[in-house]
PDB file of C-alpha atoms in Angstrom:
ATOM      1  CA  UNK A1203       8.831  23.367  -7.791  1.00  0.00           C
ATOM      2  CA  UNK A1204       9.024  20.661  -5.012  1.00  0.00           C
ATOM      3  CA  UNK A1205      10.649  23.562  -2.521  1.00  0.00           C
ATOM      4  CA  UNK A1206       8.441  25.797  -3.238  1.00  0.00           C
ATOM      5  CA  UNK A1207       5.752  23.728  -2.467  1.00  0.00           C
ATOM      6  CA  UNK A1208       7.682  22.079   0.799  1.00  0.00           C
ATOM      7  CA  UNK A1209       8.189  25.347   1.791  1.00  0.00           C
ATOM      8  CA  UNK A1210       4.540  26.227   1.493  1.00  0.00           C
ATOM      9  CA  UNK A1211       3.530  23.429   3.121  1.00  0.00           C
ATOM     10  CA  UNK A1212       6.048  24.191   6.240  1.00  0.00           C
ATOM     11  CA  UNK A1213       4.089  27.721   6.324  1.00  0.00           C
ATOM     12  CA  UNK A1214       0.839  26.021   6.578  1.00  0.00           C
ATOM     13  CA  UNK A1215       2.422  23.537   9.422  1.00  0.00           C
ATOM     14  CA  UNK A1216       4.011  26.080  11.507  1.00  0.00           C
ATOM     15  CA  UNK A1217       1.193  27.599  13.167  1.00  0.00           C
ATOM     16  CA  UNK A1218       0.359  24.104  14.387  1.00  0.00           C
ATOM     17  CA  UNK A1219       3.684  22.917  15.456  1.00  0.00           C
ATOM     18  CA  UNK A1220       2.380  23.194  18.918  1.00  0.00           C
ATOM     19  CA  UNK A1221       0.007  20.199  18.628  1.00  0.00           C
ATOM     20  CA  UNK A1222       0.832  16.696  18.944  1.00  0.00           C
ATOM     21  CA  UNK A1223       2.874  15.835  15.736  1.00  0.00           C
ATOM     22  CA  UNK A1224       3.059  19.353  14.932  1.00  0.00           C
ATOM     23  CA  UNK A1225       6.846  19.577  15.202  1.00  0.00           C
ATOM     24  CA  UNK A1226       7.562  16.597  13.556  1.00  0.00           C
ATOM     25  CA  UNK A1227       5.331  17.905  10.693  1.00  0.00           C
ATOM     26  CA  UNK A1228       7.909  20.933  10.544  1.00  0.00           C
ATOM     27  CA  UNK A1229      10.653  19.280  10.990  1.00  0.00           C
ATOM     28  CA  UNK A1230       9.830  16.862   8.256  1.00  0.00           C
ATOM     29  CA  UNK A1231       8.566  19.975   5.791  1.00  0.00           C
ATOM     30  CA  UNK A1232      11.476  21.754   6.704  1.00  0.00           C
ATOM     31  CA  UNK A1233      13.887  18.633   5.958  1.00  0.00           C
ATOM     32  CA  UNK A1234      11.815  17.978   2.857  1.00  0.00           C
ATOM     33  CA  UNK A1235      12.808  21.785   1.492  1.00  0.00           C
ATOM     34  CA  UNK A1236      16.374  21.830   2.490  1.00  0.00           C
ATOM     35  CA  UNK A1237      16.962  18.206   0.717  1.00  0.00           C
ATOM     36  CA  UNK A1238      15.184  19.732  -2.642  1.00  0.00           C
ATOM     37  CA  UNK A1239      16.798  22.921  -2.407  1.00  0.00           C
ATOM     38  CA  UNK A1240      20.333  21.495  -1.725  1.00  0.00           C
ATOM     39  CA  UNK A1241      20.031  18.694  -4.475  1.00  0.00           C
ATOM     40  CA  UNK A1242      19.420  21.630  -6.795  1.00  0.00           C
ATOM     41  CA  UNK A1243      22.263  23.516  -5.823  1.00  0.00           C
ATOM     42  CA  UNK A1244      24.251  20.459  -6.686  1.00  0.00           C
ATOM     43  CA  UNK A1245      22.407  19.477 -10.171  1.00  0.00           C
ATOM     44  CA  UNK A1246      23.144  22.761 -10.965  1.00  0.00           C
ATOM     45  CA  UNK A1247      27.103  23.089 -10.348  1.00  0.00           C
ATOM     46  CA  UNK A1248      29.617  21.875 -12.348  1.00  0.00           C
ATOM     47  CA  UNK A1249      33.119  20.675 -10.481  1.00  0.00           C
ATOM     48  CA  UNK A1250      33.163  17.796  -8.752  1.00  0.00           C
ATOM     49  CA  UNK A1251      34.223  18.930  -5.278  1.00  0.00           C
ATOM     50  CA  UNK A1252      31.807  20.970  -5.098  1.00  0.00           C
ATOM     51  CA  UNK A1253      28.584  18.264  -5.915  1.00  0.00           C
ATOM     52  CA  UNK A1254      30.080  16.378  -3.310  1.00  0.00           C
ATOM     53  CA  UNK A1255      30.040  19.347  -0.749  1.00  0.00           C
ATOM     54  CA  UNK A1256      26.203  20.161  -1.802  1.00  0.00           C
ATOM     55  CA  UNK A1257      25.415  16.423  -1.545  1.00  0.00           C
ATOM     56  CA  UNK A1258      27.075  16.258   1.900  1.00  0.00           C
ATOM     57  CA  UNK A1259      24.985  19.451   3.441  1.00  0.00           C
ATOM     58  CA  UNK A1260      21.629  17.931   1.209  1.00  0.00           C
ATOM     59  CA  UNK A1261      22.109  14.934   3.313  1.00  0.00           C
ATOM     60  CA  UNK A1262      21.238  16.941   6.579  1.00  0.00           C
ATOM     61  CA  UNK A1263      17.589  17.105   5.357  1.00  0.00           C
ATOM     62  CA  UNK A1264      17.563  13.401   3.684  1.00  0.00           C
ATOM     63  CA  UNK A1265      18.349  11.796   6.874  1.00  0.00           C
ATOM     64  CA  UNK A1266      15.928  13.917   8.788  1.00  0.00           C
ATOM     65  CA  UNK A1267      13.156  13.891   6.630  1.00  0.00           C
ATOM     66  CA  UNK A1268      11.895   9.922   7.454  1.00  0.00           C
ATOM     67  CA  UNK A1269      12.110   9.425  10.798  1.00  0.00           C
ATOM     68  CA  UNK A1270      10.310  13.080  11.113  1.00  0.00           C
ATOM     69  CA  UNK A1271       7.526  11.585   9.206  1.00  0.00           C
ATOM     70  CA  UNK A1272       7.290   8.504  10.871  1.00  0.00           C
ATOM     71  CA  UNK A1273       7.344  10.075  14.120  1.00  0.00           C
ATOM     72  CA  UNK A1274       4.702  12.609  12.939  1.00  0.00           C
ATOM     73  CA  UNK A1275       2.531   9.520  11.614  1.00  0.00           C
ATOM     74  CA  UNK A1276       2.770   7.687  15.240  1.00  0.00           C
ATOM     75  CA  UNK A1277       2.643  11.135  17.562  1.00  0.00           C
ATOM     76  CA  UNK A1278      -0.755  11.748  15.028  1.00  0.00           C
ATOM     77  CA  UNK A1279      -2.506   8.519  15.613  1.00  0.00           C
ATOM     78  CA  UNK A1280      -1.975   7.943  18.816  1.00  0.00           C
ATOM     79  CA  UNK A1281      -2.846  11.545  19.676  1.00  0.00           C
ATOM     80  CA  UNK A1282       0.210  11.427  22.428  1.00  0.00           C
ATOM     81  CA  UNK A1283       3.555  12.628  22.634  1.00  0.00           C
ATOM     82  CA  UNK A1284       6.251  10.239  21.658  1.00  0.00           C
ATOM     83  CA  UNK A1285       8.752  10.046  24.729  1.00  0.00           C
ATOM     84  CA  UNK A1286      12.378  11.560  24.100  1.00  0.00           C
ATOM     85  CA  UNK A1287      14.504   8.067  24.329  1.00  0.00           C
ATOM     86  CA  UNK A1288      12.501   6.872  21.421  1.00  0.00           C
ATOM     87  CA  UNK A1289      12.691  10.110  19.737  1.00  0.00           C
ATOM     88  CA  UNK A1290      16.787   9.534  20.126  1.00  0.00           C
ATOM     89  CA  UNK A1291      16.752   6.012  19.409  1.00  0.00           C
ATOM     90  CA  UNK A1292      14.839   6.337  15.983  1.00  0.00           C
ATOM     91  CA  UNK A1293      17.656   9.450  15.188  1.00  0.00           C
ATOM     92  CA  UNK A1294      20.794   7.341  16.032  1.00  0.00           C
ATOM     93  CA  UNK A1295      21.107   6.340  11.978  1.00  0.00           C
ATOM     94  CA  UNK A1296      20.317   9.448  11.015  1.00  0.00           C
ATOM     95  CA  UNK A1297      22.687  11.358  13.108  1.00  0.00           C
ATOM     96  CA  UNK A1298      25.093   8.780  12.424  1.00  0.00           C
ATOM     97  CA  UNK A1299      24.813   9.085   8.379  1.00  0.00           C
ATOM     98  CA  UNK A1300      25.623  12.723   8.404  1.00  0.00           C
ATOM     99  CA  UNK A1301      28.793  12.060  10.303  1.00  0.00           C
ATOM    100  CA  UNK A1302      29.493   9.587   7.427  1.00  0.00           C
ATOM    101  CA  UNK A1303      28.634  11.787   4.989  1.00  0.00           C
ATOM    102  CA  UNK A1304      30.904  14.664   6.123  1.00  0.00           C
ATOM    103  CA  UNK A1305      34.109  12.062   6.493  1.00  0.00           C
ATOM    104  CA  UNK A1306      33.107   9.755   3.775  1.00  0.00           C
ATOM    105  CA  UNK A1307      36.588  11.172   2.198  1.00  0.00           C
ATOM    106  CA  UNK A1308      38.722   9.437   5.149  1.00  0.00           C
ATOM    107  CA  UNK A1309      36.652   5.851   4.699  1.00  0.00           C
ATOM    108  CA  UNK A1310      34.013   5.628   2.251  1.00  0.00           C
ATOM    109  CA  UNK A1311      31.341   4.350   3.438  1.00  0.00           C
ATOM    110  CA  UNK A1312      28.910   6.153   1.961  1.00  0.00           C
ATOM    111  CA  UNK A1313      29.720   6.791  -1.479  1.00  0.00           C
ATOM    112  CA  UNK A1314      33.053   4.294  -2.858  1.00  0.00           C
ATOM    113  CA  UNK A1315      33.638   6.577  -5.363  1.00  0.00           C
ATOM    114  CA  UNK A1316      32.257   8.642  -7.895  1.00  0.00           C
ATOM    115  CA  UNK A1317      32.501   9.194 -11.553  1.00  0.00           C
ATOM    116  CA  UNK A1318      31.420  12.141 -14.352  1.00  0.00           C
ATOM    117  CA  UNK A1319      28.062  11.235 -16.009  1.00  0.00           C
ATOM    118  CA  UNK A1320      26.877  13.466 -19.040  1.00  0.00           C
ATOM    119  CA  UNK A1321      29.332  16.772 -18.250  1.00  0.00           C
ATOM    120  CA  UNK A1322      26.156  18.317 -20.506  1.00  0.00           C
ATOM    121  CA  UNK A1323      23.791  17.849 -17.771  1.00  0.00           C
ATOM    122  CA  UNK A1324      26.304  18.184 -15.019  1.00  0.00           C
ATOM    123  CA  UNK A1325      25.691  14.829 -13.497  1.00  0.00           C
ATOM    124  CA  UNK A1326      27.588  13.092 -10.848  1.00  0.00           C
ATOM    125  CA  UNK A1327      27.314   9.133 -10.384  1.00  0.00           C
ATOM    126  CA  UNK A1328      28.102   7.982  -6.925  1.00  0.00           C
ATOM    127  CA  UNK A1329      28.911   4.382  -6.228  1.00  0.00           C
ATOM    128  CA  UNK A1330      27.389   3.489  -3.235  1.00  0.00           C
ATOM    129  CA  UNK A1331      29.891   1.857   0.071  1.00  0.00           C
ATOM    130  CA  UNK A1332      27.848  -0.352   2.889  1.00  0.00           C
ATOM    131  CA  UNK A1333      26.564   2.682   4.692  1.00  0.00           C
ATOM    132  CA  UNK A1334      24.222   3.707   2.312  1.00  0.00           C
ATOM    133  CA  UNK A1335      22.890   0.503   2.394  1.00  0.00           C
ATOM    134  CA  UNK A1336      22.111   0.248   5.693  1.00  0.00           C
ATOM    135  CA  UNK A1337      20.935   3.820   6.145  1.00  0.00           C
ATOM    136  CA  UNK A1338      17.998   2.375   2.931  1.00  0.00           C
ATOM    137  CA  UNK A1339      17.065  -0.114   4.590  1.00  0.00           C
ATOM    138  CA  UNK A1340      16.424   1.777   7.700  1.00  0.00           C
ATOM    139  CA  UNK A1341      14.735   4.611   5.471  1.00  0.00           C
ATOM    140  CA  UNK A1342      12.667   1.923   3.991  1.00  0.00           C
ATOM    141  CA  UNK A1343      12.051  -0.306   7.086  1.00  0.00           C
ATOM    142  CA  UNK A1344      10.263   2.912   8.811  1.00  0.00           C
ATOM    143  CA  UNK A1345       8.254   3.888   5.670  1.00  0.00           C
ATOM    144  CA  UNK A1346       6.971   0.580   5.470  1.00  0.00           C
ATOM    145  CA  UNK A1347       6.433   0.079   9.725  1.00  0.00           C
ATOM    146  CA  UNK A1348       4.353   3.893   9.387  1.00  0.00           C
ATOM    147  CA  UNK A1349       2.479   3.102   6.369  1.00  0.00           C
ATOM    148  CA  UNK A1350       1.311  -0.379   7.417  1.00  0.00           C
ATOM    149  CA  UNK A1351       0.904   1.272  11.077  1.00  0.00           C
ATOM    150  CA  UNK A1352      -1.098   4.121   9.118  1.00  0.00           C
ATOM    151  CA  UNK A1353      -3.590   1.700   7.365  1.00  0.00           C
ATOM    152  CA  UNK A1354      -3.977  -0.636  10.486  1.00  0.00           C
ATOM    153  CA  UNK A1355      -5.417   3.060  12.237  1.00  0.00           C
ATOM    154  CA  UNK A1356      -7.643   3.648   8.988  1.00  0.00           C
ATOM    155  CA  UNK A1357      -9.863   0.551   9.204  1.00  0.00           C
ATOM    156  CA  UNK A1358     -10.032   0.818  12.940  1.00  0.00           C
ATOM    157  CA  UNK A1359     -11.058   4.713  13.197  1.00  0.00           C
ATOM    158  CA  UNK A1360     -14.115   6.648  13.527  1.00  0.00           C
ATOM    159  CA  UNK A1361     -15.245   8.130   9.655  1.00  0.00           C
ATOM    160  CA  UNK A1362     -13.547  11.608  11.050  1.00  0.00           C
ATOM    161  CA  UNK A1363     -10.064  10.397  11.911  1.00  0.00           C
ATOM    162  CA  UNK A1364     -10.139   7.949   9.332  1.00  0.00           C
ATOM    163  CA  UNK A1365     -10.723  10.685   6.334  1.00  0.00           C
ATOM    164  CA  UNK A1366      -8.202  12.331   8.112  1.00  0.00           C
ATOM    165  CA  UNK A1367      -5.430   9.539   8.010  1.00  0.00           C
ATOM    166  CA  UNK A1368      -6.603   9.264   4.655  1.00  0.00           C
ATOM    167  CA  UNK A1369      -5.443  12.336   3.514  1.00  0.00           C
ATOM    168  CA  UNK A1370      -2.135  11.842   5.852  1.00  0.00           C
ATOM    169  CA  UNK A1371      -1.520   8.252   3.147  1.00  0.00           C
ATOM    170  CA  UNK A1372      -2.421  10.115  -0.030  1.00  0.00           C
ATOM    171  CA  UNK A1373       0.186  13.007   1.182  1.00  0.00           C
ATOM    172  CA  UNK A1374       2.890   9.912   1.948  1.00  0.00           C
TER     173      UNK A1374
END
């Protein structure tokens, strides 16, 4: 159900990806519907190796999907295109999880190890190594820095914009 309303909500975005924050409102709707619709692929199949793979190309979108928010939340507000060295600087963690993702098998860093859950329900439990630690704090750190950013702008806006970044909280 989440996908298929991610996805609807990337159809709605798309025609606007031209505007400022547009593309990082795709980008973050399309993130949002490949991370639902890969972590359903892997709730739904059964052999170990092959969660793992489906959590490894789910974490493509995960990593994405933050930062494209937060960079749509800034672009939006201050009505202004976000220059490309911050752009790559706010990606470096991201980029740099899904490399550790896709060779957590030579170091793990990501996930330590992993054991069966309920074999009924087909779940996987992954023990967590440092990485994924420090790529939750990041995630965290920038949901917190746009939201507080986001509600600084609300008091401090005209009643349009403000119902506006209203709606853009509610939808976070």
């Amino acid at each position: 159900i989440g996908a298929v309303l991610s996805l609807m909500v990337l159809f709605v975005g798309w025609p606007r990806r031209n505007v400022i924050g547009g593309f990082y409102f795709v980008v973050f709707s399309l993130s949002v519907t490949w991370w639902l619709l890969t972590g359903t692929v892997e709730s739904i199949v059964t052999d170990q190796n092959a969660k793992i793979l489906w959590s490894q190309i789910l974490y493509i979108g995960f990593t994405l999907a933050y930062p494209s928010l937060f960079l749509f939340v800034i672009s939006y507000i201050q009505q202004r295109k976000i220059r490309l060295p911050i752009v790559l600087s706010l990606m470096v963690i991201p980029f740099i999880t899904i490399i550790v993702a896709w060779t957590n098998s030579y170091h793990g860093w990501l996930w330590s190890g992993y054991s069966m859950g309920s074999i009924d329900n087909k779940v996987l439990i992954y023990q967590h190594g440092f990485w994924f630690w420090v790529h939750t704090v990041y995630l965290y750190s920038l949901m917190l820095i746009g939201v507080f950013y986001l509600i600084g702008n609300i008091f401090k806006s005209n009643s349009a914009f403000r119902r506006q970044l209203l709606i853009i909280l509610a939808g976070v």
